[in-house]
Amino acid sequence: MRLVPRPLGERIPNKLHAVSCSLPTMGDVVGYETKQPEIIAQICSGYPRFVVHDLIRETTNLWRKRLGLDSEAFWLTASRQVAGELVAWLTPAEARVIDHDGIWGVAHPGEVSLILKARQFLQHTGGFLSSRQAEDHLVAAGMINRTHEDAIDEDPDSRIRRSLAREFHHSDADTIVLTNSGMNAVHRAFHAASARQRARGRTVWIQLGWLYLDTMALMEKLGNGPAEHRVILRVDDLAALREVVRECGPRLAGLVTEAPSNPLIQTPALAEVADLIHSAGGLMIVDPSVASAYNVDVSPYADLLVTSLTKYAAWEGDVIAGAVLLAESCPDREQFLKVLTRERAPLYHRDAARLAHQVDQAPSVVRLINEQTREVARFLSSHRSVKRVFWAESPEEGDRFSRIRRPDGGPGALLTIDLDVPLESFYDRVVLSKGPSFGITTSLLCPFLYLAHYDLVSTERGRQYLQANRMNPELIRVSVGTEPLDSILSALDEAL
C-alpha cells in the first residue's frame, strides 16, 4: 500500500487508494478485510468512501468536544439532505440531525450495529463530508494552517459542466448535475427515478450485469424491497431480459446497468436493451464510468446517465466527484433537474476548483491511457502465465463495445486478468501501486473481488457462487496509467 506523491505537494485531501509505507501483499489485503489491528494501524489514508479521512476525523473530534457528544456515535455528512436521510435510515433508533458552523452531522446511540448501518448508508450513497470542507473548518478553528487552494477565475461548477457538455456532446450544460461523488450521482438518479415511477404504480427495477458493489447495494437496500428487484447477471442474456420485462408488465420501473461493467468489462447491447425497457414504459439508468463518457456515448439509450468524475476527469487522483446527465428524451426532464439539483450532495467549492483545474486536460490524458491499455492488453493476452484478459475491446466484447465507442474513443484504463499462476505470488511480487480506483495517471492493481466481495471469496459457498457466474475469485484488476509503457510491462512481466 504505497503512498504516491501528490503533484502539488500538499496534504492529501482525497487520495484514492489505501496507503502505507510499503507495497501490500495479499496477506495485507486479507488483514484489511478482517480488520486485523496490525494492518489497520498501517493505513494512513484510503478511498474516501471506505477510509474516513484524517481531516474528517479531526473535525469530528472537535465537534465532540464542543457539543458534548462523547457518549454517542457521530457522523459528518455532505449536506442537510444526507443527514435527514441518514436519520430516517436509522429509524427507530434515536438519531438526530445536528447543524454547527455550516456543517451537518448525525448523532445516534453508539451501538455497534447502528454504527455499521450508518457507515454503510454513507458509503453506498456517497454521503460523507468533503475532506477539503473539513480542512476549511479546521483552518477557521485555528487548528491547522492552509496548505493550498486552486485559483479559478470563474465559477468552477460552470466550467466543469461546460467542459463535460463539450466533450460528452451533451446538448445543454445546464442539464448536467454535479455531485460530491459518483455514488451520490447513482443514488440520486435512482432515488429520483424510483419516486417518479412509484407514483405511476411502477416499482420493479432490473439490474443488468454484475455491477459495482455499492450500486447493487443501493438497489437492494434503498429500492422497493427484494420482491421488486430483478437481477440478470449476464449482460448478453436478452432472452432473460425479455422474460423479466414480460413478467413485470406495467409494474416495470426501469433498468440499471453499466457499459462496460465492473469488473468483467462487459458491454450490454444497449440499443436492444433500451428498446425493450422504453417500449414497456421503463427508464434507463446507465453508468459508463469504467471506460468513461470520454470514450463511449450511451446518451441515445440512457434517460439518466450517471458517471463518476473521480475517474478520468480527475486524472490526478485527488478529487472525488460525480455527475448526472439528463438526456433530451428523458421523460419529465425539467422536473428531474429540479429534484436532482435540490437533493444531491453538492460538490464542495474547493473540490470543484480542483476538478476544474484538471478537467480540460482530461481528454488528452484519456487518449494516452487508451493507447497504453491496448498495448498492455496485447502483452497480457499473449503471456504464458495469463489465461484470459477481460477488456472492452477484447474479441468477446469488442463488437458490442464498438457500437457505443466514440469515433475517437478507446477502451479506458481497466483490464481484468484471469491468471494461470497463483494470485498471491503475482500480487506480492508486482512492483506497481495497488489500490481500488482507476482512470488516473498512476497505474493501480486491485484484487477486486477480495476488496469488494470478501464475504464471497472467503467462503466455499461464496466462491462457488462467483464461479457459477463466470468469475474466478482470484481475478486481478489493472488500471493502466500514463507511466512509461516499458516500466508497466516490465513490472507485470517480472511478477508473472
Tab-separated table of C-alpha atoms in Angstrom:
chain	number	residue	atom	x	y	z
A	1	MET	CA	0.000	0.000	0.000
A	2	ARG	CA	2.191	2.744	-1.371
A	3	LEU	CA	1.861	6.478	-0.990
A	4	VAL	CA	2.001	8.081	-4.431
A	5	PRO	CA	3.343	11.656	-4.071
A	6	ARG	CA	0.744	14.330	-4.727
A	7	PRO	CA	1.719	16.633	-7.592
A	8	LEU	CA	1.114	19.834	-5.661
A	9	GLY	CA	2.954	18.724	-2.561
A	10	GLU	CA	0.001	19.499	-0.322
A	11	ARG	CA	-1.564	17.494	2.452
A	12	ILE	CA	-3.592	14.693	0.885
A	13	PRO	CA	-7.296	15.660	0.989
A	14	ASN	CA	-8.694	12.769	-1.064
A	15	LYS	CA	-6.167	10.122	-2.055
A	16	LEU	CA	-7.955	7.353	-3.828
A	17	HIS	CA	-6.162	4.214	-2.727
A	18	ALA	CA	-5.143	2.830	0.655
A	19	VAL	CA	-1.553	3.606	1.519
A	20	SER	CA	1.141	2.650	3.985
A	21	CYS	CA	4.925	2.582	3.993
A	22	SER	CA	5.367	-0.322	1.562
A	23	LEU	CA	3.655	-2.235	-1.221
A	24	PRO	CA	0.991	-4.541	0.249
A	25	THR	CA	0.772	-8.307	-0.038
A	26	MET	CA	-2.323	-10.477	-0.255
A	27	GLY	CA	-1.828	-11.104	3.455
A	28	ASP	CA	-2.252	-7.360	3.981
A	29	VAL	CA	-5.415	-7.360	1.840
A	30	VAL	CA	-6.921	-10.158	3.930
A	31	GLY	CA	-5.801	-8.380	7.093
A	32	TYR	CA	-7.545	-5.209	5.958
A	33	GLU	CA	-10.765	-7.088	5.186
A	34	THR	CA	-10.713	-8.955	8.503
A	35	LYS	CA	-9.773	-5.755	10.375
A	36	GLN	CA	-6.532	-7.089	11.846
A	37	PRO	CA	-5.285	-4.290	14.139
A	38	GLU	CA	-1.662	-4.507	12.989
A	39	ILE	CA	-2.744	-3.998	9.378
A	40	ILE	CA	-5.349	-1.297	10.032
A	41	ALA	CA	-2.765	0.660	12.036
A	42	GLN	CA	-0.536	0.966	8.940
A	43	ILE	CA	-3.207	2.541	6.720
A	44	CYS	CA	-2.838	6.303	6.827
A	45	SER	CA	-5.255	7.131	4.009
A	46	GLY	CA	-7.598	5.420	1.595
A	47	TYR	CA	-10.513	5.698	-0.799
A	48	PRO	CA	-12.699	8.352	0.874
A	49	ARG	CA	-15.937	6.336	0.970
A	50	PHE	CA	-14.138	3.426	2.690
A	51	VAL	CA	-11.469	5.055	4.848
A	52	VAL	CA	-12.599	8.192	6.684
A	53	HIS	CA	-10.003	10.895	6.044
A	54	ASP	CA	-7.933	12.107	8.978
A	55	LEU	CA	-9.156	15.699	8.451
A	56	ILE	CA	-12.737	14.494	8.839
A	57	ARG	CA	-11.773	12.529	11.946
A	58	GLU	CA	-10.131	15.648	13.398
A	59	THR	CA	-13.229	17.720	12.676
A	60	THR	CA	-15.439	15.031	14.200
A	61	ASN	CA	-13.343	15.047	17.364
A	62	LEU	CA	-13.542	18.854	17.502
A	63	TRP	CA	-17.339	18.684	17.310
A	64	ARG	CA	-17.451	16.031	20.000
A	65	LYS	CA	-15.611	18.296	22.412
A	66	ARG	CA	-17.589	21.409	21.516
A	67	LEU	CA	-21.029	19.770	21.574
A	68	GLY	CA	-20.522	17.156	24.269
A	69	LEU	CA	-21.100	14.144	22.018
A	70	ASP	CA	-18.601	11.772	23.610
A	71	SER	CA	-21.221	9.177	24.563
A	72	GLU	CA	-22.724	8.930	21.051
A	73	ALA	CA	-21.668	7.832	17.600
A	74	PHE	CA	-21.359	10.808	15.289
A	75	TRP	CA	-21.026	11.318	11.519
A	76	LEU	CA	-20.337	14.430	9.476
A	77	THR	CA	-22.404	14.467	6.284
A	78	ALA	CA	-22.153	16.149	2.896
A	79	SER	CA	-25.448	18.020	3.218
A	80	ARG	CA	-28.608	18.561	5.234
A	81	GLN	CA	-30.402	16.245	2.824
A	82	VAL	CA	-27.969	13.408	3.555
A	83	ALA	CA	-28.219	13.985	7.306
A	84	GLY	CA	-32.013	13.786	7.222
A	85	GLU	CA	-31.952	10.629	5.113
A	86	LEU	CA	-29.455	9.006	7.463
A	87	VAL	CA	-31.713	9.737	10.443
A	88	ALA	CA	-34.633	8.166	8.565
A	89	TRP	CA	-32.465	5.154	7.668
A	90	LEU	CA	-31.570	4.601	11.335
A	91	THR	CA	-35.207	4.768	12.495
A	92	PRO	CA	-36.423	3.648	15.037
A	93	ALA	CA	-33.096	4.433	16.714
A	94	GLU	CA	-32.993	7.861	18.372
A	95	ALA	CA	-30.784	9.582	15.820
A	96	ARG	CA	-30.814	13.351	15.370
A	97	VAL	CA	-29.512	15.945	12.937
A	98	ILE	CA	-27.006	18.490	14.241
A	99	ASP	CA	-26.105	21.756	12.495
A	100	HIS	CA	-22.922	23.507	13.598
A	101	ASP	CA	-20.880	26.213	11.843
A	102	GLY	CA	-22.446	25.478	8.472
A	103	ILE	CA	-21.804	21.732	8.537
A	104	TRP	CA	-24.367	18.993	9.095
A	105	GLY	CA	-23.979	15.812	11.096
A	106	VAL	CA	-25.909	12.978	12.707
A	107	ALA	CA	-25.588	11.695	16.258
A	108	HIS	CA	-27.019	8.359	17.382
A	109	PRO	CA	-26.546	5.749	20.129
A	110	GLY	CA	-23.173	4.071	19.932
A	111	GLU	CA	-24.347	0.525	19.372
A	112	VAL	CA	-22.095	-1.419	17.007
A	113	SER	CA	-24.999	-2.467	14.764
A	114	LEU	CA	-26.118	1.162	14.350
A	115	ILE	CA	-22.576	2.323	13.621
A	116	LEU	CA	-22.263	-0.307	10.901
A	117	LYS	CA	-25.674	0.582	9.469
A	118	ALA	CA	-24.862	4.308	9.367
A	119	ARG	CA	-21.440	3.767	7.837
A	120	GLN	CA	-22.847	1.529	5.106
A	121	PHE	CA	-25.516	4.096	4.251
A	122	LEU	CA	-22.934	6.854	3.867
A	123	GLN	CA	-20.673	4.570	1.821
A	124	HIS	CA	-23.467	3.443	-0.505
A	125	THR	CA	-24.840	6.952	-1.066
A	126	GLY	CA	-21.581	8.920	-1.100
A	127	GLY	CA	-22.769	10.954	1.857
A	128	PHE	CA	-19.558	11.698	3.764
A	129	LEU	CA	-18.350	15.257	4.307
A	130	SER	CA	-15.676	16.506	1.893
A	131	SER	CA	-12.201	16.373	3.398
A	132	ARG	CA	-11.488	19.801	1.894
A	133	GLN	CA	-14.550	21.166	3.698
A	134	ALA	CA	-13.274	19.554	6.900
A	135	GLU	CA	-9.914	21.201	6.262
A	136	ASP	CA	-11.561	24.617	5.892
A	137	HIS	CA	-13.426	24.046	9.142
A	138	LEU	CA	-10.175	23.232	10.964
A	139	VAL	CA	-8.427	26.258	9.445
A	140	ALA	CA	-11.265	28.515	10.643
A	141	ALA	CA	-10.954	26.974	14.106
A	142	GLY	CA	-7.238	27.784	14.176
A	143	MET	CA	-6.254	24.121	14.444
A	144	ILE	CA	-4.279	23.836	11.179
A	145	ASN	CA	-2.830	26.161	8.545
A	146	ARG	CA	-3.992	26.434	4.942
A	147	THR	CA	-1.790	24.408	2.577
A	148	HIS	CA	-3.013	25.111	-0.937
A	149	GLU	CA	-6.004	26.347	-2.880
A	150	ASP	CA	-6.507	26.229	-6.641
A	151	ALA	CA	-7.254	29.632	-8.140
A	152	ILE	CA	-10.115	29.590	-10.651
A	153	ASP	CA	-11.154	32.788	-12.432
A	154	GLU	CA	-14.781	31.739	-12.891
A	155	ASP	CA	-17.451	29.619	-11.248
A	156	PRO	CA	-15.832	26.149	-11.232
A	157	ASP	CA	-19.151	24.298	-11.435
A	158	SER	CA	-19.986	26.100	-14.669
A	159	ARG	CA	-16.531	25.460	-16.079
A	160	ILE	CA	-16.790	21.752	-15.320
A	161	ARG	CA	-20.276	21.425	-16.779
A	162	ARG	CA	-19.298	23.262	-19.953
A	163	SER	CA	-16.243	21.059	-20.389
A	164	LEU	CA	-18.277	17.887	-19.870
A	165	ALA	CA	-21.024	19.054	-22.212
A	166	ARG	CA	-18.451	19.769	-24.916
A	167	GLU	CA	-16.528	16.509	-24.565
A	168	PHE	CA	-19.582	14.290	-23.999
A	169	HIS	CA	-21.518	16.010	-26.831
A	170	HIS	CA	-24.288	16.831	-24.389
A	171	SER	CA	-26.671	19.451	-25.739
A	172	ASP	CA	-27.220	21.525	-22.596
A	173	ALA	CA	-24.632	22.068	-19.862
A	174	ASP	CA	-27.424	23.249	-17.561
A	175	THR	CA	-28.877	19.717	-17.502
A	176	ILE	CA	-25.667	18.297	-16.006
A	177	VAL	CA	-25.971	17.955	-12.228
A	178	LEU	CA	-22.677	17.740	-10.329
A	179	THR	CA	-22.473	15.705	-7.135
A	180	ASN	CA	-19.874	15.112	-4.458
A	181	SER	CA	-19.145	11.565	-5.707
A	182	GLY	CA	-20.047	9.104	-8.393
A	183	MET	CA	-22.059	7.057	-5.925
A	184	ASN	CA	-24.123	10.070	-4.934
A	185	ALA	CA	-24.891	10.562	-8.626
A	186	VAL	CA	-26.091	6.948	-8.848
A	187	HIS	CA	-28.058	7.248	-5.604
A	188	ARG	CA	-29.786	10.493	-6.511
A	189	ALA	CA	-30.652	9.365	-10.036
A	190	PHE	CA	-32.021	6.047	-8.812
A	191	HIS	CA	-33.967	7.715	-5.988
A	192	ALA	CA	-35.486	10.354	-8.276
A	193	ALA	CA	-36.371	7.823	-10.969
A	194	SER	CA	-37.861	5.443	-8.390
A	195	ALA	CA	-40.063	8.202	-6.940
A	196	ARG	CA	-41.326	9.188	-10.397
A	197	GLN	CA	-42.120	5.631	-11.372
A	198	ARG	CA	-43.606	4.681	-8.000
A	199	ALA	CA	-46.172	7.458	-8.412
A	200	ARG	CA	-47.239	5.656	-11.592
A	201	GLY	CA	-47.513	2.272	-9.880
A	202	ARG	CA	-44.185	1.127	-11.326
A	203	THR	CA	-41.949	-0.360	-8.639
A	204	VAL	CA	-39.831	-3.168	-10.168
A	205	TRP	CA	-36.213	-2.392	-11.114
A	206	ILE	CA	-33.964	-4.649	-13.178
A	207	GLN	CA	-30.231	-4.927	-12.526
A	208	LEU	CA	-28.465	-5.944	-15.734
A	209	GLY	CA	-24.980	-7.320	-15.145
A	210	TRP	CA	-22.731	-7.783	-12.157
A	211	LEU	CA	-22.497	-4.123	-11.195
A	212	TYR	CA	-20.253	-2.226	-8.822
A	213	LEU	CA	-20.726	-3.235	-5.170
A	214	ASP	CA	-22.435	-0.048	-3.969
A	215	THR	CA	-24.712	0.214	-6.988
A	216	MET	CA	-26.028	-3.279	-6.269
A	217	ALA	CA	-26.381	-2.370	-2.592
A	218	LEU	CA	-28.388	0.760	-3.448
A	219	MET	CA	-30.841	-1.256	-5.497
A	220	GLU	CA	-31.144	-3.977	-2.856
A	221	LYS	CA	-31.329	-1.815	0.255
A	222	LEU	CA	-32.735	1.535	-0.888
A	223	GLY	CA	-35.087	0.336	-3.604
A	224	ASN	CA	-38.588	-1.028	-3.127
A	225	GLY	CA	-37.561	-4.239	-1.385
A	226	PRO	CA	-36.307	-7.672	-2.519
A	227	ALA	CA	-39.586	-8.571	-4.223
A	228	GLU	CA	-39.209	-5.561	-6.536
A	229	HIS	CA	-35.601	-6.198	-7.551
A	230	ARG	CA	-34.798	-8.433	-10.519
A	231	VAL	CA	-31.234	-9.487	-11.299
A	232	ILE	CA	-29.864	-10.646	-14.645
A	233	LEU	CA	-26.132	-11.156	-14.208
A	234	ARG	CA	-25.284	-11.907	-17.838
A	235	VAL	CA	-25.325	-8.648	-19.773
A	236	ASP	CA	-25.801	-10.530	-23.064
A	237	ASP	CA	-28.851	-12.537	-21.951
A	238	LEU	CA	-31.531	-10.707	-23.916
A	239	ALA	CA	-33.867	-13.713	-23.691
A	240	ALA	CA	-33.855	-13.491	-19.895
A	241	LEU	CA	-34.394	-9.739	-20.083
A	242	ARG	CA	-37.392	-10.141	-22.406
A	243	GLU	CA	-38.926	-12.643	-19.984
A	244	VAL	CA	-38.421	-10.391	-16.966
A	245	VAL	CA	-39.891	-7.402	-18.809
A	246	ARG	CA	-42.895	-9.518	-19.820
A	247	GLU	CA	-43.343	-10.780	-16.250
A	248	CYS	CA	-43.140	-7.264	-14.759
A	249	GLY	CA	-45.702	-5.829	-17.166
A	250	PRO	CA	-46.983	-2.390	-16.089
A	251	ARG	CA	-45.065	-2.657	-12.788
A	252	LEU	CA	-41.699	-2.218	-14.556
A	253	ALA	CA	-39.937	0.899	-13.273
A	254	GLY	CA	-36.724	0.619	-15.223
A	255	LEU	CA	-33.257	-0.856	-15.579
A	256	VAL	CA	-29.828	-0.006	-14.177
A	257	THR	CA	-26.676	-1.131	-15.951
A	258	GLU	CA	-23.037	-0.269	-16.583
A	259	ALA	CA	-21.490	-0.008	-20.033
A	260	PRO	CA	-18.991	-1.579	-19.710
A	261	SER	CA	-19.452	-3.423	-16.407
A	262	ASN	CA	-17.134	-3.763	-13.423
A	263	PRO	CA	-15.096	-5.992	-13.053
A	264	LEU	CA	-15.589	-8.133	-16.182
A	265	ILE	CA	-15.633	-5.127	-18.559
A	266	GLN	CA	-18.678	-6.472	-20.449
A	267	THR	CA	-20.899	-4.274	-22.610
A	268	PRO	CA	-24.657	-4.810	-22.981
A	269	ALA	CA	-26.344	-4.490	-26.356
A	270	LEU	CA	-27.702	-1.123	-25.260
A	271	ALA	CA	-29.841	-0.425	-28.315
A	272	GLU	CA	-31.785	-3.666	-27.870
A	273	VAL	CA	-31.945	-3.296	-24.085
A	274	ALA	CA	-33.203	0.291	-24.260
A	275	ASP	CA	-35.810	-0.631	-26.846
A	276	LEU	CA	-37.180	-3.356	-24.540
A	277	ILE	CA	-37.262	-1.118	-21.460
A	278	HIS	CA	-38.630	2.006	-23.131
A	279	SER	CA	-41.305	0.046	-25.009
A	280	ALA	CA	-42.514	-1.257	-21.653
A	281	GLY	CA	-42.621	2.229	-20.070
A	282	GLY	CA	-39.415	1.906	-18.047
A	283	LEU	CA	-36.499	4.262	-17.512
A	284	MET	CA	-32.868	3.541	-18.368
A	285	ILE	CA	-30.091	4.480	-15.915
A	286	VAL	CA	-26.678	3.817	-17.487
A	287	ASP	CA	-23.237	4.221	-15.902
A	288	PRO	CA	-20.297	4.444	-18.368
A	289	SER	CA	-17.659	5.089	-15.668
A	290	VAL	CA	-15.496	2.028	-16.436
A	291	ALA	CA	-14.453	3.270	-19.889
A	292	SER	CA	-15.687	6.846	-19.253
A	293	ALA	CA	-18.047	9.036	-21.211
A	294	TYR	CA	-14.931	10.448	-22.880
A	295	ASN	CA	-14.685	7.108	-24.704
A	296	VAL	CA	-18.271	5.909	-25.042
A	297	ASP	CA	-21.609	7.516	-25.899
A	298	VAL	CA	-24.558	5.941	-24.086
A	299	SER	CA	-26.779	9.022	-24.367
A	300	PRO	CA	-29.014	7.583	-27.130
A	301	TYR	CA	-30.114	4.853	-24.686
A	302	ALA	CA	-29.935	6.407	-21.196
A	303	ASP	CA	-32.658	8.592	-19.744
A	304	LEU	CA	-30.279	9.349	-16.895
A	305	LEU	CA	-26.545	8.956	-17.449
A	306	VAL	CA	-24.653	8.642	-14.164
A	307	THR	CA	-20.885	8.801	-14.011
A	308	SER	CA	-18.001	9.075	-11.625
A	309	LEU	CA	-15.793	12.067	-12.353
A	310	THR	CA	-13.337	10.687	-9.795
A	311	LYS	CA	-12.110	8.617	-12.721
A	312	TYR	CA	-10.579	10.182	-15.851
A	313	ALA	CA	-11.923	13.728	-15.316
A	314	ALA	CA	-9.986	13.962	-12.026
A	315	TRP	CA	-6.965	12.218	-13.516
A	316	GLU	CA	-4.529	13.275	-10.784
A	317	GLY	CA	-6.412	11.130	-8.268
A	318	ASP	CA	-7.094	13.825	-5.671
A	319	VAL	CA	-10.814	14.617	-6.098
A	320	ILE	CA	-13.993	12.616	-5.795
A	321	ALA	CA	-16.960	13.872	-7.811
A	322	GLY	CA	-19.826	12.653	-9.935
A	323	ALA	CA	-22.463	13.820	-12.373
A	324	VAL	CA	-25.946	13.031	-13.639
A	325	LEU	CA	-26.643	13.956	-17.277
A	326	LEU	CA	-30.271	14.177	-18.332
A	327	ALA	CA	-30.937	13.043	-21.892
A	328	GLU	CA	-33.034	15.225	-24.201
A	329	SER	CA	-35.522	12.361	-24.464
A	330	CYS	CA	-35.738	11.829	-20.690
A	331	PRO	CA	-39.396	11.984	-19.579
A	332	ASP	CA	-40.100	14.883	-17.202
A	333	ARG	CA	-36.592	16.184	-17.807
A	334	GLU	CA	-37.159	19.569	-16.151
A	335	GLN	CA	-38.771	18.006	-13.094
A	336	PHE	CA	-35.863	15.591	-12.755
A	337	LEU	CA	-33.463	18.521	-12.973
A	338	LYS	CA	-35.222	20.344	-10.121
A	339	VAL	CA	-35.320	17.246	-7.899
A	340	LEU	CA	-31.702	16.268	-8.547
A	341	THR	CA	-30.425	19.804	-8.005
A	342	ARG	CA	-32.341	20.046	-4.734
A	343	GLU	CA	-31.500	16.612	-3.318
A	344	ARG	CA	-27.927	15.927	-4.499
A	345	ALA	CA	-24.934	16.148	-2.214
A	346	PRO	CA	-23.306	19.157	-3.922
A	347	LEU	CA	-19.694	19.261	-4.969
A	348	TYR	CA	-17.849	21.376	-2.384
A	349	HIS	CA	-16.446	24.543	-3.966
A	350	ARG	CA	-12.787	23.646	-3.335
A	351	ASP	CA	-13.308	20.162	-4.757
A	352	ALA	CA	-14.940	21.821	-7.763
A	353	ALA	CA	-11.994	24.197	-8.089
A	354	ARG	CA	-9.553	21.290	-8.034
A	355	LEU	CA	-11.578	19.356	-10.622
A	356	ALA	CA	-11.906	22.452	-12.823
A	357	HIS	CA	-8.105	22.674	-12.776
A	358	GLN	CA	-7.882	19.206	-14.372
A	359	VAL	CA	-11.000	18.636	-16.457
A	360	ASP	CA	-9.952	20.432	-19.645
A	361	GLN	CA	-6.807	18.286	-19.880
A	362	ALA	CA	-8.705	15.042	-19.296
A	363	PRO	CA	-9.263	14.191	-22.998
A	364	SER	CA	-5.512	14.134	-23.718
A	365	VAL	CA	-4.863	12.032	-20.604
A	366	VAL	CA	-7.618	9.620	-21.648
A	367	ARG	CA	-6.118	9.253	-25.131
A	368	LEU	CA	-2.743	8.270	-23.662
A	369	ILE	CA	-4.378	5.842	-21.246
A	370	ASN	CA	-6.287	4.266	-24.151
A	371	GLU	CA	-3.079	3.757	-26.151
A	372	GLN	CA	-1.273	2.197	-23.221
A	373	THR	CA	-4.205	-0.023	-22.249
A	374	ARG	CA	-4.267	-1.525	-25.729
A	375	GLU	CA	-0.564	-2.298	-25.536
A	376	VAL	CA	-0.820	-3.809	-22.047
A	377	ALA	CA	-3.807	-5.895	-23.174
A	378	ARG	CA	-1.863	-7.247	-26.157
A	379	PHE	CA	1.086	-8.102	-23.933
A	380	LEU	CA	-1.010	-9.884	-21.308
A	381	SER	CA	-3.195	-11.708	-23.830
A	382	SER	CA	-0.137	-13.474	-25.249
A	383	HIS	CA	1.596	-14.121	-21.921
A	384	ARG	CA	2.015	-17.753	-20.924
A	385	SER	CA	1.001	-17.023	-17.314
A	386	VAL	CA	-2.351	-15.441	-18.237
A	387	LYS	CA	-5.485	-17.464	-19.055
A	388	ARG	CA	-7.639	-14.583	-20.224
A	389	VAL	CA	-7.798	-10.798	-20.281
A	390	PHE	CA	-11.184	-9.128	-19.888
A	391	TRP	CA	-11.229	-5.694	-21.502
A	392	ALA	CA	-13.555	-3.519	-23.506
A	393	GLU	CA	-12.015	-4.257	-26.910
A	394	SER	CA	-11.449	-7.981	-26.382
A	395	PRO	CA	-12.581	-10.373	-29.145
A	396	GLU	CA	-15.526	-11.403	-26.958
A	397	GLU	CA	-16.696	-7.864	-26.174
A	398	GLY	CA	-15.323	-5.746	-28.987
A	399	ASP	CA	-18.398	-5.826	-31.226
A	400	ARG	CA	-20.892	-4.637	-28.591
A	401	PHE	CA	-18.391	-2.113	-27.251
A	402	SER	CA	-17.748	-0.718	-30.741
A	403	ARG	CA	-21.438	0.199	-31.004
A	404	ILE	CA	-21.111	2.714	-28.168
A	405	ARG	CA	-17.452	3.732	-28.586
A	406	ARG	CA	-16.998	7.278	-29.789
A	407	PRO	CA	-15.219	7.670	-33.156
A	408	ASP	CA	-12.057	8.826	-31.380
A	409	GLY	CA	-12.670	6.732	-28.246
A	410	GLY	CA	-10.848	3.794	-26.739
A	411	PRO	CA	-11.143	1.088	-24.093
A	412	GLY	CA	-10.393	3.154	-20.999
A	413	ALA	CA	-7.972	2.126	-18.279
A	414	LEU	CA	-9.341	-1.166	-16.971
A	415	LEU	CA	-8.205	-4.723	-17.647
A	416	THR	CA	-9.172	-7.715	-15.534
A	417	ILE	CA	-6.808	-10.676	-15.635
A	418	ASP	CA	-7.555	-14.352	-15.086
A	419	LEU	CA	-4.141	-15.650	-14.073
A	420	ASP	CA	-2.551	-19.014	-14.745
A	421	VAL	CA	-0.313	-18.528	-11.709
A	422	PRO	CA	-1.331	-18.107	-8.051
A	423	LEU	CA	-2.781	-14.675	-7.316
A	424	GLU	CA	-0.710	-14.316	-4.152
A	425	SER	CA	2.642	-14.881	-5.866
A	426	PHE	CA	1.804	-12.360	-8.602
A	427	TYR	CA	0.287	-9.707	-6.364
A	428	ASP	CA	3.044	-9.902	-3.753
A	429	ARG	CA	5.768	-9.571	-6.392
A	430	VAL	CA	4.410	-6.884	-8.679
A	431	VAL	CA	6.091	-3.511	-8.236
A	432	LEU	CA	3.193	-1.241	-9.156
A	433	SER	CA	0.938	0.862	-6.967
A	434	LYS	CA	-2.029	-1.017	-5.537
A	435	GLY	CA	-5.490	0.321	-4.816
A	436	PRO	CA	-9.179	0.239	-5.771
A	437	SER	CA	-9.558	3.285	-8.014
A	438	PHE	CA	-8.896	3.644	-11.752
A	439	GLY	CA	-8.701	6.187	-14.531
A	440	ILE	CA	-5.808	8.176	-13.075
A	441	THR	CA	-2.247	8.712	-14.264
A	442	THR	CA	-0.897	6.190	-11.750
A	443	SER	CA	-1.306	2.520	-12.662
A	444	LEU	CA	-3.124	0.579	-9.949
A	445	LEU	CA	-3.598	-3.117	-9.244
A	446	CYS	CA	-6.562	-4.433	-7.295
A	447	PRO	CA	-7.633	-7.970	-6.264
A	448	PHE	CA	-11.126	-6.665	-6.908
A	449	LEU	CA	-13.283	-9.466	-5.553
A	450	TYR	CA	-11.270	-9.610	-2.318
A	451	LEU	CA	-11.860	-5.902	-1.743
A	452	ALA	CA	-15.440	-5.635	-2.992
A	453	HIS	CA	-16.850	-9.069	-2.116
A	454	TYR	CA	-14.702	-10.550	0.632
A	455	ASP	CA	-17.808	-12.198	2.067
A	456	LEU	CA	-17.938	-14.316	-1.096
A	457	VAL	CA	-14.252	-15.082	-1.673
A	458	SER	CA	-13.765	-16.096	1.959
A	459	THR	CA	-16.300	-18.961	1.941
A	460	GLU	CA	-16.550	-22.060	-0.215
A	461	ARG	CA	-20.188	-21.382	-0.954
A	462	GLY	CA	-19.392	-17.819	-1.977
A	463	ARG	CA	-16.552	-18.918	-4.241
A	464	GLN	CA	-18.830	-21.432	-5.917
A	465	TYR	CA	-21.368	-18.667	-6.495
A	466	LEU	CA	-18.727	-16.491	-8.136
A	467	GLN	CA	-17.510	-19.348	-10.313
A	468	ALA	CA	-21.097	-20.129	-11.348
A	469	ASN	CA	-21.318	-16.545	-12.589
A	470	ARG	CA	-18.105	-16.875	-14.612
A	471	MET	CA	-15.928	-15.003	-12.125
A	472	ASN	CA	-12.747	-16.540	-10.792
A	473	PRO	CA	-12.386	-15.270	-7.200
A	474	GLU	CA	-8.669	-14.768	-7.918
A	475	LEU	CA	-9.179	-12.183	-10.674
A	476	ILE	CA	-6.834	-9.215	-10.602
A	477	ARG	CA	-7.918	-5.826	-11.961
A	478	VAL	CA	-5.392	-3.473	-13.536
A	479	SER	CA	-5.907	0.225	-14.151
A	480	VAL	CA	-3.357	1.347	-16.712
A	481	GLY	CA	-1.794	4.738	-16.078
A	482	THR	CA	0.475	7.079	-18.004
A	483	GLU	CA	3.875	5.992	-16.692
A	484	PRO	CA	6.389	4.925	-19.384
A	485	LEU	CA	4.886	1.863	-21.053
A	486	ASP	CA	8.080	-0.180	-20.740
A	487	SER	CA	8.068	0.244	-16.963
A	488	ILE	CA	4.478	-1.012	-16.706
A	489	LEU	CA	5.144	-4.028	-18.945
A	490	SER	CA	8.377	-4.958	-17.217
A	491	ALA	CA	6.767	-4.786	-13.774
A	492	LEU	CA	3.944	-7.082	-14.922
A	493	ASP	CA	6.284	-9.470	-16.738
A	494	GLU	CA	8.624	-9.814	-13.781
A	495	ALA	CA	5.759	-10.587	-11.404
A	496	LEU	CA	4.205	-13.090	-13.825
